[in-house]
Each structure stands twice: as structure tokens, then as C-alpha cells.
mmCIF file of N, CA and C in Angstrom:
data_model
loop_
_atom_site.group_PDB
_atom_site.id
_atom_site.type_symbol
_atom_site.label_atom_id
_atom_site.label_comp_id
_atom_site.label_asym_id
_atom_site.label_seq_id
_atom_site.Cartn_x
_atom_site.Cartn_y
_atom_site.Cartn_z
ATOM 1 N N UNK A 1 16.146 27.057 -12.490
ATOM 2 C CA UNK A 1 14.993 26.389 -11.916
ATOM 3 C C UNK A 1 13.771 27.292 -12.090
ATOM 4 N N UNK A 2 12.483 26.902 -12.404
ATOM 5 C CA UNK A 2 11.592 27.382 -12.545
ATOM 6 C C UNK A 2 11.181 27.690 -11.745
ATOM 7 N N UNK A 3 9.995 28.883 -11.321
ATOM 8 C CA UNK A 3 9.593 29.496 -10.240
ATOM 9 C C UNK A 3 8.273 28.313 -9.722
ATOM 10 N N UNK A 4 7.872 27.746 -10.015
ATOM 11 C CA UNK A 4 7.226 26.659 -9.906
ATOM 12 C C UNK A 4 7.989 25.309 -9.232
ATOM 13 N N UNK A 5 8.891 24.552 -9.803
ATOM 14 C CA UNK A 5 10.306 24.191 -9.120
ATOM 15 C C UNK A 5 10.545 24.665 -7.834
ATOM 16 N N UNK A 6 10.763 25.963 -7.844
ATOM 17 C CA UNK A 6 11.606 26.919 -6.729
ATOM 18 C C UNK A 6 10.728 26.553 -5.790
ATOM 19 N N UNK A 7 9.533 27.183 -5.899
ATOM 20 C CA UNK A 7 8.321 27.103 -4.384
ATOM 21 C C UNK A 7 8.011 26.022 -3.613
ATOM 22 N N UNK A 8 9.424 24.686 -3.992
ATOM 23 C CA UNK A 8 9.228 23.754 -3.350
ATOM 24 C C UNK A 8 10.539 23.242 -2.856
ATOM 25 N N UNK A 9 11.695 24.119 -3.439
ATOM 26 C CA UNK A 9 12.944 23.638 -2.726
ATOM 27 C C UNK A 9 13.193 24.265 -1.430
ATOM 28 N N UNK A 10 13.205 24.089 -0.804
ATOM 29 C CA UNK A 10 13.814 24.201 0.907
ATOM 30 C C UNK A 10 14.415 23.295 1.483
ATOM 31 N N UNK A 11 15.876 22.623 1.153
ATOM 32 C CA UNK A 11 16.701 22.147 1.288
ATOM 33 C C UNK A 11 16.718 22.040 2.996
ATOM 34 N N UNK A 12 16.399 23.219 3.794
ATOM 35 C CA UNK A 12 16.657 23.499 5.094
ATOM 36 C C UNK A 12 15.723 23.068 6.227
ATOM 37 N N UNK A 13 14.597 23.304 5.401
ATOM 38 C CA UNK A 13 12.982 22.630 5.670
ATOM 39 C C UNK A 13 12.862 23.961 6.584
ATOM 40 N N UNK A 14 13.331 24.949 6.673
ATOM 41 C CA UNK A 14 12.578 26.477 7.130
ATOM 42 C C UNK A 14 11.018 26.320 6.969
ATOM 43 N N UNK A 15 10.484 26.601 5.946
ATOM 44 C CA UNK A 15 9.119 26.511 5.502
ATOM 45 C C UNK A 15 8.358 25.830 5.374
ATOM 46 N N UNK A 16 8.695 24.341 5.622
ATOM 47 C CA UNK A 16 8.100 23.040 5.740
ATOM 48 C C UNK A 16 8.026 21.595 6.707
ATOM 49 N N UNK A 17 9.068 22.584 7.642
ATOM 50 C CA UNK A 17 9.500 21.707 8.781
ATOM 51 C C UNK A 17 10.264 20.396 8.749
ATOM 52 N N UNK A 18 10.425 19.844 7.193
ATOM 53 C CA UNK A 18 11.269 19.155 6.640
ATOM 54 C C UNK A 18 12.171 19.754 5.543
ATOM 55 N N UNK A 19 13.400 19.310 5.244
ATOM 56 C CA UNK A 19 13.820 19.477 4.002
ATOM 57 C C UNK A 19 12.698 19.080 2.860
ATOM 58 N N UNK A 20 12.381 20.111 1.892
ATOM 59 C CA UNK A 20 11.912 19.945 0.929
ATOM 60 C C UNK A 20 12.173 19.911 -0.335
ATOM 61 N N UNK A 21 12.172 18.901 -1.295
ATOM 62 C CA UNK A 21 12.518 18.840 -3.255
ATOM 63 C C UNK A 21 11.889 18.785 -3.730
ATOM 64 N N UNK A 22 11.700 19.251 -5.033
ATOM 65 C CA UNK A 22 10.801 19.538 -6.083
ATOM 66 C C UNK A 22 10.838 18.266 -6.417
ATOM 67 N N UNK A 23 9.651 17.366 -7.229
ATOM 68 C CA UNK A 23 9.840 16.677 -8.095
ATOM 69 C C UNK A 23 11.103 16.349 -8.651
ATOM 70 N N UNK A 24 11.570 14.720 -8.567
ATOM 71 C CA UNK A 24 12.589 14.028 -9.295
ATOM 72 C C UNK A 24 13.981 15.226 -8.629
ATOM 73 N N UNK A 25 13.866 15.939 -7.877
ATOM 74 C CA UNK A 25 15.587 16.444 -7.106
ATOM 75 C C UNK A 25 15.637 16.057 -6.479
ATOM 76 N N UNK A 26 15.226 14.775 -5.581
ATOM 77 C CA UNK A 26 15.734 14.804 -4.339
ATOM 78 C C UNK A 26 16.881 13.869 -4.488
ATOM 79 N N UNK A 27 17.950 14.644 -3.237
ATOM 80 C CA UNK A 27 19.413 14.092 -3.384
ATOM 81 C C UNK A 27 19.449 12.555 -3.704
ATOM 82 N N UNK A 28 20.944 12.160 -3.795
ATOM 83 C CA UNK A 28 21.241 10.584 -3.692
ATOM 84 C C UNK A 28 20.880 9.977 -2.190
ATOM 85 N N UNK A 29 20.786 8.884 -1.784
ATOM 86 C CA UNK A 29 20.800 8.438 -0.788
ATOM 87 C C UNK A 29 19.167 8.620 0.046
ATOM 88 N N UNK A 30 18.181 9.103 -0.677
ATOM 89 C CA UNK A 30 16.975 9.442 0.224
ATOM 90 C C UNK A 30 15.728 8.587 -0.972
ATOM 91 N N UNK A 31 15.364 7.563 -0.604
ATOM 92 C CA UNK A 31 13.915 7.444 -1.112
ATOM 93 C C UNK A 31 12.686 7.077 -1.122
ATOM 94 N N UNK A 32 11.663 7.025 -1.370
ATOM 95 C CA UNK A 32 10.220 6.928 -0.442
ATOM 96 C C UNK A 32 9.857 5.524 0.031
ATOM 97 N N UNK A 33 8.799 5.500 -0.327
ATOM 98 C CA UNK A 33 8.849 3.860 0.750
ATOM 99 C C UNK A 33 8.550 3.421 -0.159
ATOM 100 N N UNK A 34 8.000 2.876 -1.453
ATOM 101 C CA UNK A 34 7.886 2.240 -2.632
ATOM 102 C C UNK A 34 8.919 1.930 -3.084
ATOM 103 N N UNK A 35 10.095 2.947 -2.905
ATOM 104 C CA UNK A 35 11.303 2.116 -3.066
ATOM 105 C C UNK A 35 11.933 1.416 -2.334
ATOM 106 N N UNK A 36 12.302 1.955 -1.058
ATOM 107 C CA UNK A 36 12.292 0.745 -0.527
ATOM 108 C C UNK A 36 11.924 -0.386 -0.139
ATOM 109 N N UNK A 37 11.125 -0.424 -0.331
ATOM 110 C CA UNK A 37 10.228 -1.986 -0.280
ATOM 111 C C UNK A 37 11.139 -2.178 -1.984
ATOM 112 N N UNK A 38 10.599 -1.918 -2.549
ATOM 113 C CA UNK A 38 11.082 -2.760 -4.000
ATOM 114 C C UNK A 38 12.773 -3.130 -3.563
ATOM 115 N N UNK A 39 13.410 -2.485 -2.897
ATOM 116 C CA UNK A 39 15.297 -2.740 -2.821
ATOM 117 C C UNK A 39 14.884 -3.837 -1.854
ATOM 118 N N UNK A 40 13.777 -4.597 -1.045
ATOM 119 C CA UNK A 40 13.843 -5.568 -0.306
ATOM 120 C C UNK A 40 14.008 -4.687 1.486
ATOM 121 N N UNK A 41 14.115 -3.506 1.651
ATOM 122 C CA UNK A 41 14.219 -2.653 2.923
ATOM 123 C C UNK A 41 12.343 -2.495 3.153
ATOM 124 N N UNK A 42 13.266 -1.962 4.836
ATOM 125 C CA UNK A 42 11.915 -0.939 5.473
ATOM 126 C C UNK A 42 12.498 -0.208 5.970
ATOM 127 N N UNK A 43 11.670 1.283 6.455
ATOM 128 C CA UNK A 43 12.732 2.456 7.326
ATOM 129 C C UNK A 43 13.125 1.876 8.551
ATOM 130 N N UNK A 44 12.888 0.743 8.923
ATOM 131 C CA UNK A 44 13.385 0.778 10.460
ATOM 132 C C UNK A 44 12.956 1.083 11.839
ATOM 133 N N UNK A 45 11.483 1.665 11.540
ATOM 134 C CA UNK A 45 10.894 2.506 12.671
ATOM 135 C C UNK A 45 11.554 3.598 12.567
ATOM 136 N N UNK A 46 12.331 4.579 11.669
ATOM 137 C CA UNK A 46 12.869 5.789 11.557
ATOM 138 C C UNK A 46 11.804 6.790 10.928
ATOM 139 N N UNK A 47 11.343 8.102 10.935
ATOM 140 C CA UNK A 47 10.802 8.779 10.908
ATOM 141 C C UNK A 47 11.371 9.443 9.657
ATOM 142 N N UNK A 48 10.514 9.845 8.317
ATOM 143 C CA UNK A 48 10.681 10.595 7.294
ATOM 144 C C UNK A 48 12.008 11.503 7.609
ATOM 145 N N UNK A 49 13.070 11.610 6.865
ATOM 146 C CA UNK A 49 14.444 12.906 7.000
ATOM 147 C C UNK A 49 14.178 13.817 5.727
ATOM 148 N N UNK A 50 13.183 13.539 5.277
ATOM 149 C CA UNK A 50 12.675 14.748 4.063
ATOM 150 C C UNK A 50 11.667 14.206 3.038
ATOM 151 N N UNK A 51 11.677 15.560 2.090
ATOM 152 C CA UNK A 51 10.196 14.854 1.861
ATOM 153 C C UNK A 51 9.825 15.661 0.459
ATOM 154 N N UNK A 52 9.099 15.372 -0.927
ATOM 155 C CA UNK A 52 9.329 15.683 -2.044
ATOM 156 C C UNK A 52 8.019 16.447 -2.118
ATOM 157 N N UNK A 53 7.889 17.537 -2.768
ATOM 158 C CA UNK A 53 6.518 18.045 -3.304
ATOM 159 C C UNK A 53 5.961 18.504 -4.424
ATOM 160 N N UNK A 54 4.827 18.298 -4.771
ATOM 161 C CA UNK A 54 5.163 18.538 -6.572
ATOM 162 C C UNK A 54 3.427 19.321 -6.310
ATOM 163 N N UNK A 55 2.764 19.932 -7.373
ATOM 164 C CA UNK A 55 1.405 20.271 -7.503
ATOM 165 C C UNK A 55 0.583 18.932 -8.019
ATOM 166 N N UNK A 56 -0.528 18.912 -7.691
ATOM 167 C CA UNK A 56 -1.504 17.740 -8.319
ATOM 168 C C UNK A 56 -2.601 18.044 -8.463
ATOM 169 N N UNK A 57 -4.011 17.289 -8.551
ATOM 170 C CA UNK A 57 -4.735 17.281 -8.854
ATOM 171 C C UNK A 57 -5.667 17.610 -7.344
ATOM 172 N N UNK A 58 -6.018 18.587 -6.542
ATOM 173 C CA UNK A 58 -6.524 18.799 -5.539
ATOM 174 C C UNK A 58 -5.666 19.515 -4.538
ATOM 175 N N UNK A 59 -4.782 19.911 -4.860
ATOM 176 C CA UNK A 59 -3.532 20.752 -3.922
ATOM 177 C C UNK A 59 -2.278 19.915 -4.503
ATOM 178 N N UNK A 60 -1.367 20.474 -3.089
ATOM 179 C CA UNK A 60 -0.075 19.801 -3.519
ATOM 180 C C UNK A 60 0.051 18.134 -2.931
ATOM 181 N N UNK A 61 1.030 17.694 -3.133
ATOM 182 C CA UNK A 61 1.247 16.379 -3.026
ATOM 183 C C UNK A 61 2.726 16.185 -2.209
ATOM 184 N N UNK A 62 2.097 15.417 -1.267
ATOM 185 C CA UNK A 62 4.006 14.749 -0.606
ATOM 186 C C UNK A 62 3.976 13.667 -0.655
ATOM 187 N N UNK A 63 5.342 12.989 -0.758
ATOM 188 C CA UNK A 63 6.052 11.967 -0.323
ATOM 189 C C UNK A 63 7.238 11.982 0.397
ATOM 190 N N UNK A 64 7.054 11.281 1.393
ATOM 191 C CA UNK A 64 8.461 11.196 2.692
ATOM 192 C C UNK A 64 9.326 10.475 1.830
ATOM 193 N N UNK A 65 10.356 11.423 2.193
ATOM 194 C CA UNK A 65 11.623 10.499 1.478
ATOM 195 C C UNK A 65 12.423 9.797 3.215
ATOM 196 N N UNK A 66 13.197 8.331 2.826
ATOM 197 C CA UNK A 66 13.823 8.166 4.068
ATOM 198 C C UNK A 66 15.280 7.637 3.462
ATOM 199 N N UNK A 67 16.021 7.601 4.900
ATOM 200 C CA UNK A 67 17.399 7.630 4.010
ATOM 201 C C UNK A 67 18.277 5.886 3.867
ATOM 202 N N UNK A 68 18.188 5.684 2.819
ATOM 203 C CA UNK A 68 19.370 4.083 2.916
ATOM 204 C C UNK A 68 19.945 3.923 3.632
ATOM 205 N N UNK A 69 20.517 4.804 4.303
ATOM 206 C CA UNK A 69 21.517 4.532 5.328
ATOM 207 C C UNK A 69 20.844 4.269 6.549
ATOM 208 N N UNK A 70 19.849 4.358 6.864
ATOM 209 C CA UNK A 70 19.185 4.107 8.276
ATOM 210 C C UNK A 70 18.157 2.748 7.729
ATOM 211 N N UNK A 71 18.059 2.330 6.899
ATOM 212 C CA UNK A 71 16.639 1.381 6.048
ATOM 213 C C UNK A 71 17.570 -0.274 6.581
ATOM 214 N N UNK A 72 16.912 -0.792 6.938
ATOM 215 C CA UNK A 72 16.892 -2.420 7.183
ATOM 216 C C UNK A 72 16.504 -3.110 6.305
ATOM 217 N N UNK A 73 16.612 -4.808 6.683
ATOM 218 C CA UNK A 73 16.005 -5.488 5.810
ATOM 219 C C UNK A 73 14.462 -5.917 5.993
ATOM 220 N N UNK A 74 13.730 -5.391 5.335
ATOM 221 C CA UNK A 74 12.274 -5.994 5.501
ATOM 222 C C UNK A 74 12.276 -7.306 6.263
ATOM 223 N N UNK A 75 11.180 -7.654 7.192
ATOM 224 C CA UNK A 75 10.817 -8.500 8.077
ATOM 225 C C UNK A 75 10.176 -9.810 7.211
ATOM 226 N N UNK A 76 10.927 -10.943 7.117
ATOM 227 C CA UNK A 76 9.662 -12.087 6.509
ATOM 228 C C UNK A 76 9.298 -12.732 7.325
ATOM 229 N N UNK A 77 7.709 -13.008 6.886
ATOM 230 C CA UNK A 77 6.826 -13.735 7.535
ATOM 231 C C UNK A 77 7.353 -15.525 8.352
ATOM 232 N N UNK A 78 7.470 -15.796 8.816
ATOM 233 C CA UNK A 78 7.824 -17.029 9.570
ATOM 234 C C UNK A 78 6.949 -18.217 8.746
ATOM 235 N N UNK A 79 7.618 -19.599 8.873
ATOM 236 C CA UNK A 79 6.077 -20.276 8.119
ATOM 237 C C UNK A 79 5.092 -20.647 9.350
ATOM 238 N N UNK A 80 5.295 -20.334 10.186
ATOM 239 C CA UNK A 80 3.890 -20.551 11.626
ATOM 240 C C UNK A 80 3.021 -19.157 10.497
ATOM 241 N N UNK A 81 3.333 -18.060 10.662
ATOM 242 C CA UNK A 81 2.473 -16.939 10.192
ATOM 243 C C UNK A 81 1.651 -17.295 8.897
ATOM 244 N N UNK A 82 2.621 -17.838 8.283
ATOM 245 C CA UNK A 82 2.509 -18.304 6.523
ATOM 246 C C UNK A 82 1.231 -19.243 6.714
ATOM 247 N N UNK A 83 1.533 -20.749 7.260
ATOM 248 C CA UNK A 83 0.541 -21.305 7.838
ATOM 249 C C UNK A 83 -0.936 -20.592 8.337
ATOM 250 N N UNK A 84 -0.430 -19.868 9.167
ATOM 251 C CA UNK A 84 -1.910 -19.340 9.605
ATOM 252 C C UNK A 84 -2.807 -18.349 8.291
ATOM 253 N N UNK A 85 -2.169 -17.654 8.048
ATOM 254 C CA UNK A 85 -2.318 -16.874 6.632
ATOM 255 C C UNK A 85 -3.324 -17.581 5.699
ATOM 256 N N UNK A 86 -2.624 -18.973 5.213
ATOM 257 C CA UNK A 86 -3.560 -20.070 4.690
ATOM 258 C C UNK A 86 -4.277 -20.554 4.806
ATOM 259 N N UNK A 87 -4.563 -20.828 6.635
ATOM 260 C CA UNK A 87 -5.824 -21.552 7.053
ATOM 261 C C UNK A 87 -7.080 -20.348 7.254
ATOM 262 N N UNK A 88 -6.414 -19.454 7.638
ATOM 263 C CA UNK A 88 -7.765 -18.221 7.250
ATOM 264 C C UNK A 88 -8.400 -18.104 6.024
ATOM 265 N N UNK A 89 -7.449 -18.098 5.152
ATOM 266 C CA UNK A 89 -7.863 -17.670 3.688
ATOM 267 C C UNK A 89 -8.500 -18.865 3.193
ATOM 268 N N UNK A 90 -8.583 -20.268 3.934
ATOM 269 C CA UNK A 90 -9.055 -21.260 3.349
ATOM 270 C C UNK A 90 -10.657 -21.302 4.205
ATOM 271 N N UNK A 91 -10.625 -20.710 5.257
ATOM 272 C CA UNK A 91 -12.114 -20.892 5.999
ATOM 273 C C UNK A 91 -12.814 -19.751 5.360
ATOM 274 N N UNK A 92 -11.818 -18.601 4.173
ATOM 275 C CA UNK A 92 -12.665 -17.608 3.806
ATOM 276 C C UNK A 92 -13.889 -18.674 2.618
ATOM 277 N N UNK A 93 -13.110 -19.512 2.119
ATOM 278 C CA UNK A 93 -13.047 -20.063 0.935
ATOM 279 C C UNK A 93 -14.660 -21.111 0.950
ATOM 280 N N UNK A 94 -15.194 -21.744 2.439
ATOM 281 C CA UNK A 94 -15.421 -22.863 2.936
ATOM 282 C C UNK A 94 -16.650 -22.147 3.338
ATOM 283 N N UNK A 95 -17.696 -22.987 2.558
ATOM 284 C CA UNK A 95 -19.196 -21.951 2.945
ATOM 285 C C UNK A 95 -19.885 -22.940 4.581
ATOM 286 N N UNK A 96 -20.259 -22.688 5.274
ATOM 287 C CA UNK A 96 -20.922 -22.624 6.521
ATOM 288 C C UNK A 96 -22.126 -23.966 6.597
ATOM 289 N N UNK A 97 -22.600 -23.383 5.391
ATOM 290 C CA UNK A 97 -23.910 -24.337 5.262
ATOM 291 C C UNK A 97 -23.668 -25.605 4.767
ATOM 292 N N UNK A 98 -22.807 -25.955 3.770
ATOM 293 C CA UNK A 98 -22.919 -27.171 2.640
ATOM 294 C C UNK A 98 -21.321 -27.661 3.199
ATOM 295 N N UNK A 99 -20.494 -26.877 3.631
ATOM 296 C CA UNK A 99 -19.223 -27.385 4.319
ATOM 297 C C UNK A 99 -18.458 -28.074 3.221
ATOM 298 N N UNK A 100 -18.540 -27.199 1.434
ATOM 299 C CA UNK A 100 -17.643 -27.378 0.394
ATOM 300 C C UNK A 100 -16.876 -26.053 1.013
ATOM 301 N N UNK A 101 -15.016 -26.613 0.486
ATOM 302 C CA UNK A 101 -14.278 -25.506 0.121
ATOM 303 C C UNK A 101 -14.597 -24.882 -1.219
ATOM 304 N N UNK A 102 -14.988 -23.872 -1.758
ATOM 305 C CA UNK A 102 -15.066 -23.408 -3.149
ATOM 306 C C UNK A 102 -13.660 -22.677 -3.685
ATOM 307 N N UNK A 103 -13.939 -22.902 -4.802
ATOM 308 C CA UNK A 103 -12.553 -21.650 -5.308
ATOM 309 C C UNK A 103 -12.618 -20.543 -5.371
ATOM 310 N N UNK A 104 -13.711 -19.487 -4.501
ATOM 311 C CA UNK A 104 -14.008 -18.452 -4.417
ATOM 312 C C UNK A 104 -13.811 -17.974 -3.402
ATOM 313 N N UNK A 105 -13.561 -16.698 -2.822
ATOM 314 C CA UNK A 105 -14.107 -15.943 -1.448
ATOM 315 C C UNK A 105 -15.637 -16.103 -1.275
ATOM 316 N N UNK A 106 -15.925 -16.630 -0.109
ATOM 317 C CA UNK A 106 -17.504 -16.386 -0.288
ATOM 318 C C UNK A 106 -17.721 -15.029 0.801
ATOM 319 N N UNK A 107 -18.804 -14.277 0.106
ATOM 320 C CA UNK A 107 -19.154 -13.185 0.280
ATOM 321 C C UNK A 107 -20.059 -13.110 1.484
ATOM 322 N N UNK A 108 -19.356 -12.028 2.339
ATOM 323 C CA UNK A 108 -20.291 -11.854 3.706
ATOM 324 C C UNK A 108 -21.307 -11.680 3.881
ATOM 325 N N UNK A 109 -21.789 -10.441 2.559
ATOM 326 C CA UNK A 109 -23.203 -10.329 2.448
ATOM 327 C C UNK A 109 -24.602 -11.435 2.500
ATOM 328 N N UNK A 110 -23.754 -12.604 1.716
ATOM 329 C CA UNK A 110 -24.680 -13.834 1.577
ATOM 330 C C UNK A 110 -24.120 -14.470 3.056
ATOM 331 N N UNK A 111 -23.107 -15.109 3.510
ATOM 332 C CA UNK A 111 -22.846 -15.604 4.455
ATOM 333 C C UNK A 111 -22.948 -16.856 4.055
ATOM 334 N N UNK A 112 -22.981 -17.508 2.764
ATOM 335 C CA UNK A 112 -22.891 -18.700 2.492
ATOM 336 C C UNK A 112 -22.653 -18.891 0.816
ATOM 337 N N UNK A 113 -22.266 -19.865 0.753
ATOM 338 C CA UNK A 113 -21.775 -19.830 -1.327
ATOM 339 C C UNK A 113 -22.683 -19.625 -1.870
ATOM 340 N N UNK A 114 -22.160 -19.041 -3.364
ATOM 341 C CA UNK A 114 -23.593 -18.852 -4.280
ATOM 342 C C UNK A 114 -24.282 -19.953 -4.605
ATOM 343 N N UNK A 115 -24.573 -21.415 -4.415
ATOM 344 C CA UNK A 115 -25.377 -22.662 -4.599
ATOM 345 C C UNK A 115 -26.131 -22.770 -3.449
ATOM 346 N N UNK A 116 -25.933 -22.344 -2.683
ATOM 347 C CA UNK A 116 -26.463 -22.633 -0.889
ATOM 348 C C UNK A 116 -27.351 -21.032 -1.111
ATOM 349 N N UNK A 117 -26.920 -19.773 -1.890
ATOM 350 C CA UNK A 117 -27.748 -18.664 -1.082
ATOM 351 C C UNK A 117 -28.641 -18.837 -2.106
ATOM 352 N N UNK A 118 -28.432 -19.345 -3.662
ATOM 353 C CA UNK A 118 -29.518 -19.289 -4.652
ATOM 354 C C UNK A 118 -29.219 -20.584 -5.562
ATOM 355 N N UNK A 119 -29.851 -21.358 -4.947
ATOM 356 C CA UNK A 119 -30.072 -22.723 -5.343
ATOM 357 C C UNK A 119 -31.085 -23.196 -6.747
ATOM 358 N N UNK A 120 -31.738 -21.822 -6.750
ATOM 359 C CA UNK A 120 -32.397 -22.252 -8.228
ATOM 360 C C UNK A 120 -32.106 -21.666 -9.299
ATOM 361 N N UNK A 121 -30.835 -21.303 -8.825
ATOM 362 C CA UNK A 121 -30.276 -20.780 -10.177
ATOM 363 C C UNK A 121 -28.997 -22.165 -10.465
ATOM 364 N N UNK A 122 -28.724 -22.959 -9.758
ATOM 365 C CA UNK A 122 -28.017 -23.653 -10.248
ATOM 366 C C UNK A 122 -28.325 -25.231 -9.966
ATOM 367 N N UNK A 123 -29.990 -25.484 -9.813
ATOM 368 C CA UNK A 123 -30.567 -27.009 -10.124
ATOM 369 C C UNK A 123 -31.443 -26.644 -11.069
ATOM 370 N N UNK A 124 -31.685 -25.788 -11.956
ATOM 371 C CA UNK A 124 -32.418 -25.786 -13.023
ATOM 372 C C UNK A 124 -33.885 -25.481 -12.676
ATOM 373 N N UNK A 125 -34.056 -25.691 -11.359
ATOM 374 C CA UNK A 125 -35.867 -25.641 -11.089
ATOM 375 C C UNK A 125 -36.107 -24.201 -11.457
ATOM 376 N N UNK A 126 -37.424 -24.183 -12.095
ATOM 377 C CA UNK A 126 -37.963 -23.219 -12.139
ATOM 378 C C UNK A 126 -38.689 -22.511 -11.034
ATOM 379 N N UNK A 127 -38.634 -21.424 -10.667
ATOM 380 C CA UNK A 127 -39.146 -20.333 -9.697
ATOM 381 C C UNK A 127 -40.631 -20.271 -9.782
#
């Protein structure tokens, strides 16, 4: 193992207050939360059991590793939630003034669709 490598294994977590692995060592059975979400898990409300460190671009870098064996199945949304989800995202959609749904987000800054905040850009009148 390289001395670079080395300054990050602490298996014991003496020096880091967690078990620590270098880049791509960490044991079987432990992995960050990107993976689990992708296997369809979450930790559970369980707290990081170790944790990976590598050098980067501004210091070093961690990621909590957590362990499969404690990871659940991710929580899905209910369709009451789903529902609501939609009707928000549809009043995002629904400008104030002219009371069209558009196929856009309309933007807070304007507080109303782009035909309603600049109307002469889209009846042709000249300014």
C-alpha cells in the first residue's frame, strides 16, 4: 500500500473517530448512500459505521459508508402525497394574471407568464 493509501487506513477509527478506507477498500457489506438508494434502500435512521477518504481538490474528501445489514427499504410516496406533489407543481405552472396553465414553471421574479409580464413581445406591437 502506498504511503498515500496508508494515511487513510484506520480500520479502528483511532485517528478519525470512525473506521477509515482509502479509496475503493472499503470492506464488503458497507456502502455510501448513492448506493443505497440505487439497491432501492435507506440507512434506516442509522448513523454512518465508517467512512472512506481519498485527497481532492480543496483538502480531503469523505463519504459515510453504512452497512446492508442495518439499510431498509426506501419509503414510497403514497398516491395522497403523489397527488399533492402534482397539484403544486401544476399551480407552479398556472400564471395569476391570465389564469392559463402554461408548459412552463413560471418564474417568481416576474410573478406572472412571459405573455402577461411582456406582452409586446408577443402581439407584435411595436414599443
Amino acid at each position: 500500500m502506498s504511503r498515500y493509501m496508508a494515511r487513510f487506513d484506520d480500520p479502528t477509527g483511532d485517528t478519525y473517530g470512525l473506521p477509515t478506507y482509502p479509496w475503493r477498500s472499503a470492506p464488503p457489506g458497507l456502502v455510501t448512500r448513492r448506493q443505497l438508494r440505487a439497491a432501492g434502500l435507506a440507512p434506516g435512521g442509522h448513523d454512518p459505521v465508517a467512512q472512506v477518504m481519498w485527497k481532492g481538490v480543496g483538502g480531503h474528501r469523505v463519504a459515510h459508508l453504512y452497512s446492508l445489514a442495518l439499510a431498509v427499504p426506501k419509503r414510497e410516496a403514497t398516491p395522497a402525497v403523489q397527488a399533492a406533489v402534482e397539484k403544486a407543481l401544476a399551480a407552479r405552472r398556472t400564471c395569476p394574471t391570465c389564469g392559463i396553465t402554461r408548459a412552463y414553471y413560471i418564474r417568481t421574479s416576474l410573478g406572472e407568464c412571459n405573455q402577461c409580464a411582456e406582452p409586446s413581445l408577443y402581439t407584435g406591437a411595436a414599443v
